[in-house]
Steps between C-alpha positions, in 0.01 A plus 500: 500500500350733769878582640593600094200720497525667821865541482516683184183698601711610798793574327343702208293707765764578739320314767814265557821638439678186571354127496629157701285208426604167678532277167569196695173291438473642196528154261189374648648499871825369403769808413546689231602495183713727259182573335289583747709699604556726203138510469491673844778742445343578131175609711653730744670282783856615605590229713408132551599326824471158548498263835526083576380434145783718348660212312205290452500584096874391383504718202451856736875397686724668262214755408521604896929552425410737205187697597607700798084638546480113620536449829501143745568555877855631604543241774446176256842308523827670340551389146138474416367669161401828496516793773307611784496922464509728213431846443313627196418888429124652523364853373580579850796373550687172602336243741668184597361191529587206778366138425494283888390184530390383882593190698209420685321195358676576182848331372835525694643822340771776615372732745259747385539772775850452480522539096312817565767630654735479354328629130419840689867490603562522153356904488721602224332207264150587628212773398380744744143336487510119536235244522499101611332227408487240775361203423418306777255235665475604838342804606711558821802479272374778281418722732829487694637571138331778493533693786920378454512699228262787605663844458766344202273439217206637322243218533526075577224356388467074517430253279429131421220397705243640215253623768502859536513669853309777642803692732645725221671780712765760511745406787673729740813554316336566174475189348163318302424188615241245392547130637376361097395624220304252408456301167408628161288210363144299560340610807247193523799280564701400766849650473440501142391166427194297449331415832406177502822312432641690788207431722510146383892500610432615869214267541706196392863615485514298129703727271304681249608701175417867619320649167525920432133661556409797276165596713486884607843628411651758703777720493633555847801734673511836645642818368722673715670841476807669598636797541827671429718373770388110461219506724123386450240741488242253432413180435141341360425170459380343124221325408375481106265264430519414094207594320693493150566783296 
């Protein structure tokens, strides 16, 4: 509920000209579905990327073929539902958005830095300003993202690990970084969920049912701005705690 507030708050004051929101946990951690999703977009989100829980709701596979403002990484396998870039227009113009998904402790998938590559080889299909969403496990993996594609897009900022970091920064070649955005949910939780089944799992190693927490909700992400050639001007990290309204 906070993100459908805040969004539309944005969006009706100008504050936000364009919003990505990682919708991947949003089915209670696991995917999304078509109707979350058009609850986000009716708020004031123009794109939804997703990450290694893409397909974990069966009904949002031939949603992803339809809804081009729905993204899953660009280096899953060939053939899989859905695409990995798409480019939707702003009040300020067009901005381009990339959907990675790392290797490191993460899934065998196609080579992120690689599938990078060759999408900004692509410059004819591509907006001037362009941002990535790299979701990732690894912070090493992240940052090497990052400063790989400093200078040729507007901002990467990571995602999945639903802890936010504190290194949001404008690279050399123009480019806002920020290793993860964080997690828009319960911030008396860990990753999310309630504590002491996970506790209880990493003091025995039993398997446990991981139940959703709802304790201190928090909006997190950063805000980053560009300027007419592509290049960041800014970027600010997000924090909202919910206080209802």
């Amino acid at each position: 509920d906070i993100f459908l507030r805040v969004a539309r708050e944005w969006k009706q004051s100008g504050k936000a000209d364009f919003i990505v929101v990682n919708g991947e946990n949003a089915a209670a951690g696991k995917g999304l579905t078509p109707k979350l999703a058009a609850e986000m977009f009716s708020h004031g989100a123009d794109v939804i990327t997703l990450g290694d829980h893409a397909y974990d709701q069966r009904e949002i596979m031939p949603y992803l073929d339809e809804t081009p403002a729905i993204i899953r990484p660009a280096n899953f396998s060939e053939g899989c539902p859905g695409r990995g870039v798409t480019t939707v227009s702003t009040p300020k113009g067009d901005l381009t958005v990339i959907s990675l998904i790392g290797r490191v402790f993460m899934d065998p998938r196609d080579c992120p830095f690689k599938k990078a590559d060759a999408i900004l080889a692509q410059k004819t299909k591509l907006a001037k300003h362009i941002f990535v969403d790299f979701h990732a496990e690894a912070t090493s993996e992240k940052n090497a993202m990052g400063r790989y594609l400093d200078g040729r897009v507007g901002g990467v900022v990571g995602t999945h690990t639903h802890v936010q970091t504190a290194d949001e920064k404008i690279l050399k070649g123009g480019t806002a970084y920020l290793t993860d955005a964080g997690m828009t949910g319960p911030k008396d939780s860990i990753i999310g969920c309630e504590t002491e089944p996970i506790i209880k799992r990493f003091l025995t190693g039993l398997p446990v049912r991981f139940q959703p927490a709802e304790a201190m909700v928090t909006l997190e992400g950063a805000l980053i701005e560009m300027n007419a050639d592509g290049r960041a001007v800014s970027i600010q990290r997000v924090q909202i705690p919910d206080h209802g309204g």
